[in-house]
């Protein structure tokens, strides 16, 4: 039977253990990378999910696959004791921890041919190494070390989804439901440089469609109303909502319209990326989009969109987790900084529920979503030991009620 653990956690011993497991860790990471898993290929993602599910079962995990229609399945694996009776459930939730990750990548099938998975220059290279297959394997390794050292003193829930890279459309409810059962969430996304992430921006997407009136640009110029000209005005307007001091950015990423140069265009469109640092800016910017009006009355605007992920604000519960992580890292001999990211992750969802969330606890490396995607091997063992230490230490009781 696992017993209550007395602090302090033997971090140096965990580090030595992680070093001994490093080659196994790299092997499994390679296997996951070889199982290419673009978000839009259900069968491919599921093959990768199956490898992870096997690993979870081998570690004695209680595995549940949440089947999906349009995307790969979600893998839920539970380790450690679960509360014996329903009456103890509240106590379980006080101590239960969610490890959150994903197995899908942005890379299409066949990427490995041009971007092979290989070790070199102190790195493991390849599609999905950093974002985030190494992070997933680090989580398995951390759990394994806790089991072997008798430090697994609570229930740990690992949730790996298959749709994170496309905004988590189907996994979000499961992520939120499982997070609500836990007192802390550790996100296995890559570190930012060497830092973990205590703040992430929220993300919104909008689309603007303009309908104008087509006409011959030479013969009937006066009869036309240019959808492109109206769109250009709208682009100028929404771009002007950017407020860097507030951490609010509005960026028109793609746009199009028109048919031929001698036709006044009857249709034009644009897709807009919005980032917010403050929750309150979500409804504010949504009202602005809803209020967009054409200057040329013969044109019509149709605007759809909304905030997809709320911002992860630097809440007290998160700061508390960060301080624990920093203290454990110091015992391991490195300093762990905190950082703010302009990008979003599934941690945005759990943080917005008021659950203490610390992000960026996965691998250290470079080039997520880029040709030079790779992890730095030297950081694997220390970061895995850190994760194990966090899972064993986490005294997140009260983290929830101190959140604003
Ligand atoms: Zn990721």
PDB file of N, CA and C in Angstrom, residues 85-185:
ATOM      1  N   UNK A  85     -14.193   5.013  -1.017  1.00  0.00           N
ATOM      2  CA  UNK A  85     -15.640   5.178  -1.064  1.00  0.00           C
ATOM      3  C   UNK A  85     -15.998   6.614  -1.464  1.00  0.00           C
ATOM      4  N   UNK A  86     -17.253   6.740  -1.893  1.00  0.00           N
ATOM      5  CA  UNK A  86     -17.697   8.035  -2.420  1.00  0.00           C
ATOM      6  C   UNK A  86     -17.475   9.162  -1.413  1.00  0.00           C
ATOM      7  N   UNK A  87     -17.630   8.836  -0.135  1.00  0.00           N
ATOM      8  CA  UNK A  87     -17.472   9.854   0.904  1.00  0.00           C
ATOM      9  C   UNK A  87     -16.064  10.439   0.903  1.00  0.00           C
ATOM     10  N   UNK A  88     -15.109   9.645   0.427  1.00  0.00           N
ATOM     11  CA  UNK A  88     -13.721  10.121   0.397  1.00  0.00           C
ATOM     12  C   UNK A  88     -13.397  10.896  -0.879  1.00  0.00           C
ATOM     13  N   UNK A  89     -14.385  10.984  -1.753  1.00  0.00           N
ATOM     14  CA  UNK A  89     -14.115  11.573  -3.061  1.00  0.00           C
ATOM     15  C   UNK A  89     -13.597  13.014  -2.939  1.00  0.00           C
ATOM     16  N   UNK A  90     -14.194  13.775  -2.022  1.00  0.00           N
ATOM     17  CA  UNK A  90     -13.746  15.160  -1.864  1.00  0.00           C
ATOM     18  C   UNK A  90     -12.274  15.218  -1.482  1.00  0.00           C
ATOM     19  N   UNK A  91     -11.907  14.313  -0.582  1.00  0.00           N
ATOM     20  CA  UNK A  91     -10.518  14.254  -0.152  1.00  0.00           C
ATOM     21  C   UNK A  91      -9.619  13.872  -1.326  1.00  0.00           C
ATOM     22  N   UNK A  92     -10.142  12.928  -2.173  1.00  0.00           N
ATOM     23  CA  UNK A  92      -9.380  12.524  -3.356  1.00  0.00           C
ATOM     24  C   UNK A  92      -9.128  13.707  -4.265  1.00  0.00           C
ATOM     25  N   UNK A  93     -10.163  14.505  -4.464  1.00  0.00           N
ATOM     26  CA  UNK A  93     -10.035  15.657  -5.367  1.00  0.00           C
ATOM     27  C   UNK A  93      -9.039  16.678  -4.827  1.00  0.00           C
ATOM     28  N   UNK A  94      -8.940  16.745  -3.490  1.00  0.00           N
ATOM     29  CA  UNK A  94      -7.992  17.687  -2.911  1.00  0.00           C
ATOM     30  C   UNK A  94      -6.558  17.347  -3.289  1.00  0.00           C
ATOM     31  N   UNK A  95      -6.320  16.065  -3.507  1.00  0.00           N
ATOM     32  CA  UNK A  95      -4.945  15.620  -3.728  1.00  0.00           C
ATOM     33  C   UNK A  95      -4.701  15.139  -5.154  1.00  0.00           C
ATOM     34  N   UNK A  96      -5.764  14.937  -5.910  1.00  0.00           N
ATOM     35  CA  UNK A  96      -5.610  14.356  -7.245  1.00  0.00           C
ATOM     36  C   UNK A  96      -4.994  15.386  -8.194  1.00  0.00           C
ATOM     37  N   UNK A  97      -4.160  14.883  -9.087  1.00  0.00           N
ATOM     38  CA  UNK A  97      -3.470  15.778 -10.030  1.00  0.00           C
ATOM     39  C   UNK A  97      -3.770  15.341 -11.462  1.00  0.00           C
ATOM     40  N   UNK A  98      -3.991  16.320 -12.326  1.00  0.00           N
ATOM     41  CA  UNK A  98      -4.181  16.029 -13.747  1.00  0.00           C
ATOM     42  C   UNK A  98      -2.915  16.371 -14.517  1.00  0.00           C
ATOM     43  N   UNK A  99      -2.452  15.401 -15.294  1.00  0.00           N
ATOM     44  CA  UNK A  99      -1.354  15.628 -16.240  1.00  0.00           C
ATOM     45  C   UNK A  99      -1.990  15.737 -17.617  1.00  0.00           C
ATOM     46  N   UNK A 100      -1.756  16.853 -18.279  1.00  0.00           N
ATOM     47  CA  UNK A 100      -2.507  17.143 -19.502  1.00  0.00           C
ATOM     48  C   UNK A 100      -1.570  17.229 -20.704  1.00  0.00           C
ATOM     49  N   UNK A 101      -1.920  16.474 -21.742  1.00  0.00           N
ATOM     50  CA  UNK A 101      -1.090  16.503 -22.945  1.00  0.00           C
ATOM     51  C   UNK A 101      -1.885  16.159 -24.183  1.00  0.00           C
ATOM     52  N   UNK A 102      -1.180  16.103 -25.304  1.00  0.00           N
ATOM     53  CA  UNK A 102      -1.841  15.698 -26.554  1.00  0.00           C
ATOM     54  C   UNK A 102      -0.887  14.875 -27.402  1.00  0.00           C
ATOM     55  N   UNK A 103      -1.468  14.029 -28.243  1.00  0.00           N
ATOM     56  CA  UNK A 103      -0.651  13.165 -29.102  1.00  0.00           C
ATOM     57  C   UNK A 103      -0.706  13.571 -30.567  1.00  0.00           C
ATOM     58  N   UNK A 104      -1.577  14.497 -30.921  1.00  0.00           N
ATOM     59  CA  UNK A 104      -1.612  14.928 -32.322  1.00  0.00           C
ATOM     60  C   UNK A 104      -0.484  15.932 -32.581  1.00  0.00           C
ATOM     61  N   UNK A 105      -0.139  16.069 -33.841  1.00  0.00           N
ATOM     62  CA  UNK A 105       0.886  17.041 -34.246  1.00  0.00           C
ATOM     63  C   UNK A 105       0.369  17.846 -35.443  1.00  0.00           C
ATOM     64  N   UNK A 106       1.125  18.873 -35.790  1.00  0.00           N
ATOM     65  CA  UNK A 106       0.751  19.685 -36.960  1.00  0.00           C
ATOM     66  C   UNK A 106       1.316  19.088 -38.253  1.00  0.00           C
ATOM     67  N   UNK A 107       2.056  18.005 -38.136  1.00  0.00           N
ATOM     68  CA  UNK A 107       2.801  17.498 -39.291  1.00  0.00           C
ATOM     69  C   UNK A 107       2.018  16.453 -40.083  1.00  0.00           C
ATOM     70  N   UNK A 108       1.897  16.633 -41.421  1.00  0.00           N
ATOM     71  CA  UNK A 108       1.175  15.641 -42.227  1.00  0.00           C
ATOM     72  C   UNK A 108       1.947  14.320 -42.327  1.00  0.00           C
ATOM     73  N   UNK A 109       1.223  13.257 -42.676  1.00  0.00           N
ATOM     74  CA  UNK A 109       1.871  11.953 -42.864  1.00  0.00           C
ATOM     75  C   UNK A 109       2.968  12.076 -43.910  1.00  0.00           C
ATOM     76  N   UNK A 110       4.089  11.411 -43.680  1.00  0.00           N
ATOM     77  CA  UNK A 110       5.181  11.433 -44.647  1.00  0.00           C
ATOM     78  C   UNK A 110       6.250  12.471 -44.307  1.00  0.00           C
ATOM     79  N   UNK A 111       5.987  13.315 -43.306  1.00  0.00           N
ATOM     80  CA  UNK A 111       6.966  14.339 -42.913  1.00  0.00           C
ATOM     81  C   UNK A 111       8.299  13.707 -42.523  1.00  0.00           C
ATOM     82  N   UNK A 112       8.235  12.504 -41.932  1.00  0.00           N
ATOM     83  CA  UNK A 112       9.468  11.838 -41.465  1.00  0.00           C
ATOM     84  C   UNK A 112      10.484  11.641 -42.584  1.00  0.00           C
ATOM     85  N   UNK A 113       9.999  11.558 -43.831  1.00  0.00           N
ATOM     86  CA  UNK A 113      10.945  11.339 -44.941  1.00  0.00           C
ATOM     87  C   UNK A 113      11.896  12.526 -45.061  1.00  0.00           C
ATOM     88  N   UNK A 114      11.352  13.725 -44.940  1.00  0.00           N
ATOM     89  CA  UNK A 114      12.194  14.916 -45.067  1.00  0.00           C
ATOM     90  C   UNK A 114      12.774  15.359 -43.723  1.00  0.00           C
ATOM     91  N   UNK A 115      12.148  14.913 -42.647  1.00  0.00           N
ATOM     92  CA  UNK A 115      12.520  15.373 -41.307  1.00  0.00           C
ATOM     93  C   UNK A 115      12.657  14.154 -40.403  1.00  0.00           C
ATOM     94  N   UNK A 116      13.647  13.320 -40.664  1.00  0.00           N
ATOM     95  CA  UNK A 116      13.714  12.039 -39.938  1.00  0.00           C
ATOM     96  C   UNK A 116      13.932  12.234 -38.442  1.00  0.00           C
ATOM     97  N   UNK A 117      13.464  11.237 -37.683  1.00  0.00           N
ATOM     98  CA  UNK A 117      13.681  11.253 -36.246  1.00  0.00           C
ATOM     99  C   UNK A 117      15.085  10.707 -35.992  1.00  0.00           C
ATOM    100  N   UNK A 118      15.948  11.572 -35.492  1.00  0.00           N
ATOM    101  CA  UNK A 118      17.337  11.135 -35.296  1.00  0.00           C
ATOM    102  C   UNK A 118      17.963  11.850 -34.111  1.00  0.00           C
ATOM    103  N   UNK A 119      18.978  11.186 -33.541  1.00  0.00           N
ATOM    104  CA  UNK A 119      19.759  11.789 -32.461  1.00  0.00           C
ATOM    105  C   UNK A 119      20.990  12.434 -33.075  1.00  0.00           C
ATOM    106  N   UNK A 120      21.311  13.654 -32.638  1.00  0.00           N
ATOM    107  CA  UNK A 120      22.511  14.316 -33.142  1.00  0.00           C
ATOM    108  C   UNK A 120      22.655  15.675 -32.510  1.00  0.00           C
ATOM    109  N   UNK A 121      23.865  16.113 -32.326  1.00  0.00           N
ATOM    110  CA  UNK A 121      24.174  17.425 -31.729  1.00  0.00           C
ATOM    111  C   UNK A 121      23.474  17.616 -30.381  1.00  0.00           C
ATOM    112  N   UNK A 122      23.366  16.530 -29.625  1.00  0.00           N
ATOM    113  CA  UNK A 122      22.757  16.631 -28.302  1.00  0.00           C
ATOM    114  C   UNK A 122      21.245  16.752 -28.319  1.00  0.00           C
ATOM    115  N   UNK A 123      20.665  16.495 -29.482  1.00  0.00           N
ATOM    116  CA  UNK A 123      19.205  16.651 -29.602  1.00  0.00           C
ATOM    117  C   UNK A 123      18.560  15.422 -30.210  1.00  0.00           C
ATOM    118  N   UNK A 124      17.267  15.272 -29.907  1.00  0.00           N
ATOM    119  CA  UNK A 124      16.457  14.339 -30.680  1.00  0.00           C
ATOM    120  C   UNK A 124      15.594  15.185 -31.600  1.00  0.00           C
ATOM    121  N   UNK A 125      15.773  14.945 -32.901  1.00  0.00           N
ATOM    122  CA  UNK A 125      15.085  15.742 -33.916  1.00  0.00           C
ATOM    123  C   UNK A 125      13.871  14.987 -34.444  1.00  0.00           C
ATOM    124  N   UNK A 126      12.913  15.739 -34.947  1.00  0.00           N
ATOM    125  CA  UNK A 126      11.811  15.096 -35.648  1.00  0.00           C
ATOM    126  C   UNK A 126      10.465  15.727 -35.349  1.00  0.00           C
ATOM    127  N   UNK A 127       9.488  15.455 -36.228  1.00  0.00           N
ATOM    128  CA  UNK A 127       8.164  16.063 -36.086  1.00  0.00           C
ATOM    129  C   UNK A 127       7.450  15.592 -34.825  1.00  0.00           C
ATOM    130  N   UNK A 128       7.067  16.533 -33.977  1.00  0.00           N
ATOM    131  CA  UNK A 128       6.329  16.168 -32.770  1.00  0.00           C
ATOM    132  C   UNK A 128       7.208  15.811 -31.585  1.00  0.00           C
ATOM    133  N   UNK A 129       8.538  15.883 -31.747  1.00  0.00           N
ATOM    134  CA  UNK A 129       9.412  15.575 -30.603  1.00  0.00           C
ATOM    135  C   UNK A 129       9.141  16.542 -29.463  1.00  0.00           C
ATOM    136  N   UNK A 130       9.209  17.844 -29.780  1.00  0.00           N
ATOM    137  CA  UNK A 130       9.052  18.871 -28.740  1.00  0.00           C
ATOM    138  C   UNK A 130       7.580  19.102 -28.401  1.00  0.00           C
ATOM    139  N   UNK A 131       6.761  19.102 -29.432  1.00  0.00           N
ATOM    140  CA  UNK A 131       5.331  19.420 -29.242  1.00  0.00           C
ATOM    141  C   UNK A 131       4.499  18.217 -29.659  1.00  0.00           C
ATOM    142  N   UNK A 132       4.256  17.253 -28.730  1.00  0.00           N
ATOM    143  CA  UNK A 132       4.823  17.168 -27.407  1.00  0.00           C
ATOM    144  C   UNK A 132       5.081  15.735 -27.000  1.00  0.00           C
ATOM    145  N   UNK A 133       5.594  14.934 -27.934  1.00  0.00           N
ATOM    146  CA  UNK A 133       5.694  13.501 -27.627  1.00  0.00           C
ATOM    147  C   UNK A 133       6.718  13.220 -26.523  1.00  0.00           C
ATOM    148  N   UNK A 134       7.805  13.995 -26.498  1.00  0.00           N
ATOM    149  CA  UNK A 134       8.777  13.789 -25.417  1.00  0.00           C
ATOM    150  C   UNK A 134       8.139  14.112 -24.065  1.00  0.00           C
ATOM    151  N   UNK A 135       7.315  15.144 -24.031  1.00  0.00           N
ATOM    152  CA  UNK A 135       6.633  15.526 -22.791  1.00  0.00           C
ATOM    153  C   UNK A 135       5.730  14.409 -22.283  1.00  0.00           C
ATOM    154  N   UNK A 136       5.054  13.757 -23.204  1.00  0.00           N
ATOM    155  CA  UNK A 136       4.174  12.632 -22.837  1.00  0.00           C
ATOM    156  C   UNK A 136       5.004  11.512 -22.215  1.00  0.00           C
ATOM    157  N   UNK A 137       6.134  11.209 -22.833  1.00  0.00           N
ATOM    158  CA  UNK A 137       6.967  10.114 -22.312  1.00  0.00           C
ATOM    159  C   UNK A 137       7.610  10.514 -20.977  1.00  0.00           C
ATOM    160  N   UNK A 138       7.934  11.783 -20.827  1.00  0.00           N
ATOM    161  CA  UNK A 138       8.448  12.253 -19.528  1.00  0.00           C
ATOM    162  C   UNK A 138       7.415  11.998 -18.433  1.00  0.00           C
ATOM    163  N   UNK A 139       6.141  12.218 -18.758  1.00  0.00           N
ATOM    164  CA  UNK A 139       5.077  11.978 -17.765  1.00  0.00           C
ATOM    165  C   UNK A 139       5.023  10.496 -17.391  1.00  0.00           C
ATOM    166  N   UNK A 140       5.073   9.625 -18.387  1.00  0.00           N
ATOM    167  CA  UNK A 140       5.080   8.182 -18.090  1.00  0.00           C
ATOM    168  C   UNK A 140       6.275   7.822 -17.209  1.00  0.00           C
ATOM    169  N   UNK A 141       7.425   8.392 -17.551  1.00  0.00           N
ATOM    170  CA  UNK A 141       8.640   8.067 -16.813  1.00  0.00           C
ATOM    171  C   UNK A 141       8.557   8.565 -15.374  1.00  0.00           C
ATOM    172  N   UNK A 142       7.998   9.758 -15.201  1.00  0.00           N
ATOM    173  CA  UNK A 142       7.851  10.305 -13.847  1.00  0.00           C
ATOM    174  C   UNK A 142       6.941   9.414 -13.010  1.00  0.00           C
ATOM    175  N   UNK A 143       5.828   8.988 -13.603  1.00  0.00           N
ATOM    176  CA  UNK A 143       4.898   8.104 -12.879  1.00  0.00           C
ATOM    177  C   UNK A 143       5.600   6.779 -12.544  1.00  0.00           C
ATOM    178  N   UNK A 144       6.341   6.253 -13.493  1.00  0.00           N
ATOM    179  CA  UNK A 144       7.052   4.987 -13.275  1.00  0.00           C
ATOM    180  C   UNK A 144       8.032   5.110 -12.101  1.00  0.00           C
ATOM    181  N   UNK A 145       8.735   6.227 -12.057  1.00  0.00           N
ATOM    182  CA  UNK A 145       9.704   6.417 -10.963  1.00  0.00           C
ATOM    183  C   UNK A 145       9.001   6.496  -9.620  1.00  0.00           C
ATOM    184  N   UNK A 146       7.848   7.158  -9.589  1.00  0.00           N
ATOM    185  CA  UNK A 146       7.104   7.266  -8.328  1.00  0.00           C
ATOM    186  C   UNK A 146       6.633   5.887  -7.872  1.00  0.00           C
ATOM    187  N   UNK A 147       6.184   5.084  -8.830  1.00  0.00           N
ATOM    188  CA  UNK A 147       5.731   3.731  -8.481  1.00  0.00           C
ATOM    189  C   UNK A 147       6.910   2.948  -7.903  1.00  0.00           C
ATOM    190  N   UNK A 148       8.047   3.018  -8.582  1.00  0.00           N
ATOM    191  CA  UNK A 148       9.208   2.214  -8.172  1.00  0.00           C
ATOM    192  C   UNK A 148       9.784   2.642  -6.821  1.00  0.00           C
ATOM    193  N   UNK A 149       9.633   3.934  -6.506  1.00  0.00           N
ATOM    194  CA  UNK A 149      10.225   4.411  -5.250  1.00  0.00           C
ATOM    195  C   UNK A 149       9.208   4.502  -4.116  1.00  0.00           C
ATOM    196  N   UNK A 150       7.964   4.068  -4.396  1.00  0.00           N
ATOM    197  CA  UNK A 150       6.931   4.112  -3.357  1.00  0.00           C
ATOM    198  C   UNK A 150       6.456   5.518  -3.054  1.00  0.00           C
ATOM    199  N   UNK A 151       6.673   6.446  -3.992  1.00  0.00           N
ATOM    200  CA  UNK A 151       6.293   7.848  -3.761  1.00  0.00           C
ATOM    201  C   UNK A 151       4.945   8.206  -4.381  1.00  0.00           C
ATOM    202  N   UNK A 152       4.297   7.223  -4.987  1.00  0.00           N
ATOM    203  CA  UNK A 152       3.001   7.517  -5.613  1.00  0.00           C
ATOM    204  C   UNK A 152       1.938   7.519  -4.516  1.00  0.00           C
ATOM    205  N   UNK A 153       1.639   8.684  -4.016  1.00  0.00           N
ATOM    206  CA  UNK A 153       0.821   8.803  -2.808  1.00  0.00           C
ATOM    207  C   UNK A 153      -0.539   9.422  -3.061  1.00  0.00           C
ATOM    208  N   UNK A 154      -0.976   9.417  -4.281  1.00  0.00           N
ATOM    209  CA  UNK A 154      -2.260  10.035  -4.631  1.00  0.00           C
ATOM    210  C   UNK A 154      -2.694   9.482  -5.972  1.00  0.00           C
ATOM    211  N   UNK A 155      -3.904   9.855  -6.402  1.00  0.00           N
ATOM    212  CA  UNK A 155      -4.307   9.444  -7.746  1.00  0.00           C
ATOM    213  C   UNK A 155      -3.831  10.481  -8.759  1.00  0.00           C
ATOM    214  N   UNK A 156      -3.189   9.991  -9.809  1.00  0.00           N
ATOM    215  CA  UNK A 156      -2.745  10.859 -10.891  1.00  0.00           C
ATOM    216  C   UNK A 156      -3.521  10.499 -12.147  1.00  0.00           C
ATOM    217  N   UNK A 157      -4.129  11.503 -12.758  1.00  0.00           N
ATOM    218  CA  UNK A 157      -4.900  11.282 -13.973  1.00  0.00           C
ATOM    219  C   UNK A 157      -4.099  11.857 -15.139  1.00  0.00           C
ATOM    220  N   UNK A 158      -3.848  11.027 -16.131  1.00  0.00           N
ATOM    221  CA  UNK A 158      -3.167  11.496 -17.345  1.00  0.00           C
ATOM    222  C   UNK A 158      -4.205  11.553 -18.461  1.00  0.00           C
ATOM    223  N   UNK A 159      -4.362  12.722 -19.065  1.00  0.00           N
ATOM    224  CA  UNK A 159      -5.287  12.838 -20.193  1.00  0.00           C
ATOM    225  C   UNK A 159      -4.516  13.302 -21.422  1.00  0.00           C
ATOM    226  N   UNK A 160      -4.562  12.482 -22.469  1.00  0.00           N
ATOM    227  CA  UNK A 160      -3.900  12.829 -23.724  1.00  0.00           C
ATOM    228  C   UNK A 160      -4.966  12.943 -24.800  1.00  0.00           C
ATOM    229  N   UNK A 161      -5.066  14.112 -25.433  1.00  0.00           N
ATOM    230  CA  UNK A 161      -6.092  14.248 -26.471  1.00  0.00           C
ATOM    231  C   UNK A 161      -5.472  14.212 -27.861  1.00  0.00           C
ATOM    232  N   UNK A 162      -6.329  14.273 -28.860  1.00  0.00           N
ATOM    233  CA  UNK A 162      -5.893  14.100 -30.254  1.00  0.00           C
ATOM    234  C   UNK A 162      -6.283  15.274 -31.134  1.00  0.00           C
ATOM    235  N   UNK A 163      -6.709  16.369 -30.528  1.00  0.00           N
ATOM    236  CA  UNK A 163      -7.204  17.489 -31.328  1.00  0.00           C
ATOM    237  C   UNK A 163      -6.691  18.842 -30.837  1.00  0.00           C
ATOM    238  N   UNK A 164      -5.602  18.839 -30.049  1.00  0.00           N
ATOM    239  CA  UNK A 164      -5.121  20.096 -29.462  1.00  0.00           C
ATOM    240  C   UNK A 164      -4.655  21.074 -30.533  1.00  0.00           C
ATOM    241  N   UNK A 165      -3.996  20.528 -31.556  1.00  0.00           N
ATOM    242  CA  UNK A 165      -3.399  21.406 -32.567  1.00  0.00           C
ATOM    243  C   UNK A 165      -4.448  22.076 -33.455  1.00  0.00           C
ATOM    244  N   UNK A 166      -5.693  21.644 -33.350  1.00  0.00           N
ATOM    245  CA  UNK A 166      -6.754  22.310 -34.112  1.00  0.00           C
ATOM    246  C   UNK A 166      -7.747  22.965 -33.159  1.00  0.00           C
ATOM    247  N   UNK A 167      -7.321  23.258 -31.931  1.00  0.00           N
ATOM    248  CA  UNK A 167      -8.148  24.031 -31.009  1.00  0.00           C
ATOM    249  C   UNK A 167      -8.964  23.205 -30.032  1.00  0.00           C
ATOM    250  N   UNK A 168      -8.728  21.902 -29.969  1.00  0.00           N
ATOM    251  CA  UNK A 168      -9.398  21.004 -29.008  1.00  0.00           C
ATOM    252  C   UNK A 168     -10.922  21.055 -29.088  1.00  0.00           C
ATOM    253  N   UNK A 169     -11.492  20.976 -30.304  1.00  0.00           N
ATOM    254  CA  UNK A 169     -12.952  21.088 -30.415  1.00  0.00           C
ATOM    255  C   UNK A 169     -13.706  19.956 -29.704  1.00  0.00           C
ATOM    256  N   UNK A 170     -13.189  18.730 -29.740  1.00  0.00           N
ATOM    257  CA  UNK A 170     -13.955  17.632 -29.120  1.00  0.00           C
ATOM    258  C   UNK A 170     -13.448  17.268 -27.725  1.00  0.00           C
ATOM    259  N   UNK A 171     -12.197  17.552 -27.421  1.00  0.00           N
ATOM    260  CA  UNK A 171     -11.654  17.101 -26.131  1.00  0.00           C
ATOM    261  C   UNK A 171     -11.936  18.075 -24.992  1.00  0.00           C
ATOM    262  N   UNK A 172     -12.288  19.300 -25.330  1.00  0.00           N
ATOM    263  CA  UNK A 172     -12.437  20.323 -24.293  1.00  0.00           C
ATOM    264  C   UNK A 172     -13.372  19.903 -23.139  1.00  0.00           C
ATOM    265  N   UNK A 173     -14.584  19.367 -23.420  1.00  0.00           N
ATOM    266  CA  UNK A 173     -15.460  18.996 -22.290  1.00  0.00           C
ATOM    267  C   UNK A 173     -14.829  17.956 -21.374  1.00  0.00           C
ATOM    268  N   UNK A 174     -14.112  16.988 -21.946  1.00  0.00           N
ATOM    269  CA  UNK A 174     -13.471  15.952 -21.121  1.00  0.00           C
ATOM    270  C   UNK A 174     -12.345  16.561 -20.296  1.00  0.00           C
ATOM    271  N   UNK A 175     -11.561  17.416 -20.914  1.00  0.00           N
ATOM    272  CA  UNK A 175     -10.487  18.103 -20.190  1.00  0.00           C
ATOM    273  C   UNK A 175     -11.065  18.862 -18.995  1.00  0.00           C
ATOM    274  N   UNK A 176     -12.136  19.584 -19.240  1.00  0.00           N
ATOM    275  CA  UNK A 176     -12.723  20.392 -18.166  1.00  0.00           C
ATOM    276  C   UNK A 176     -13.334  19.509 -17.074  1.00  0.00           C
ATOM    277  N   UNK A 177     -13.953  18.412 -17.484  1.00  0.00           N
ATOM    278  CA  UNK A 177     -14.590  17.530 -16.496  1.00  0.00           C
ATOM    279  C   UNK A 177     -13.527  16.880 -15.602  1.00  0.00           C
ATOM    280  N   UNK A 178     -12.466  16.369 -16.213  1.00  0.00           N
ATOM    281  CA  UNK A 178     -11.425  15.711 -15.412  1.00  0.00           C
ATOM    282  C   UNK A 178     -10.667  16.735 -14.557  1.00  0.00           C
ATOM    283  N   UNK A 179     -10.443  17.912 -15.104  1.00  0.00           N
ATOM    284  CA  UNK A 179      -9.732  18.947 -14.329  1.00  0.00           C
ATOM    285  C   UNK A 179     -10.530  19.313 -13.086  1.00  0.00           C
ATOM    286  N   UNK A 180     -11.854  19.322 -13.231  1.00  0.00           N
ATOM    287  CA  UNK A 180     -12.705  19.700 -12.097  1.00  0.00           C
ATOM    288  C   UNK A 180     -12.598  18.684 -10.956  1.00  0.00           C
ATOM    289  N   UNK A 181     -12.115  17.478 -11.250  1.00  0.00           N
ATOM    290  CA  UNK A 181     -11.920  16.453 -10.206  1.00  0.00           C
ATOM    291  C   UNK A 181     -10.573  16.601  -9.518  1.00  0.00           C
ATOM    292  N   UNK A 182      -9.778  17.556  -9.947  1.00  0.00           N
ATOM    293  CA  UNK A 182      -8.387  17.636  -9.479  1.00  0.00           C
ATOM    294  C   UNK A 182      -8.106  18.982  -8.809  1.00  0.00           C
ATOM    295  N   UNK A 183      -7.034  19.003  -8.031  1.00  0.00           N
ATOM    296  CA  UNK A 183      -6.677  20.252  -7.363  1.00  0.00           C
ATOM    297  C   UNK A 183      -5.552  20.972  -8.087  1.00  0.00           C
ATOM    298  N   UNK A 184      -4.907  20.284  -9.003  1.00  0.00           N
ATOM    299  CA  UNK A 184      -3.815  20.918  -9.745  1.00  0.00           C
ATOM    300  C   UNK A 184      -3.702  20.270 -11.115  1.00  0.00           C
ATOM    301  N   UNK A 185      -3.269  21.082 -12.086  1.00  0.00           N
ATOM    302  CA  UNK A 185      -3.077  20.580 -13.445  1.00  0.00           C
ATOM    303  C   UNK A 185      -1.655  20.913 -13.881  1.00  0.00           C
TER     304      UNK A 185
END
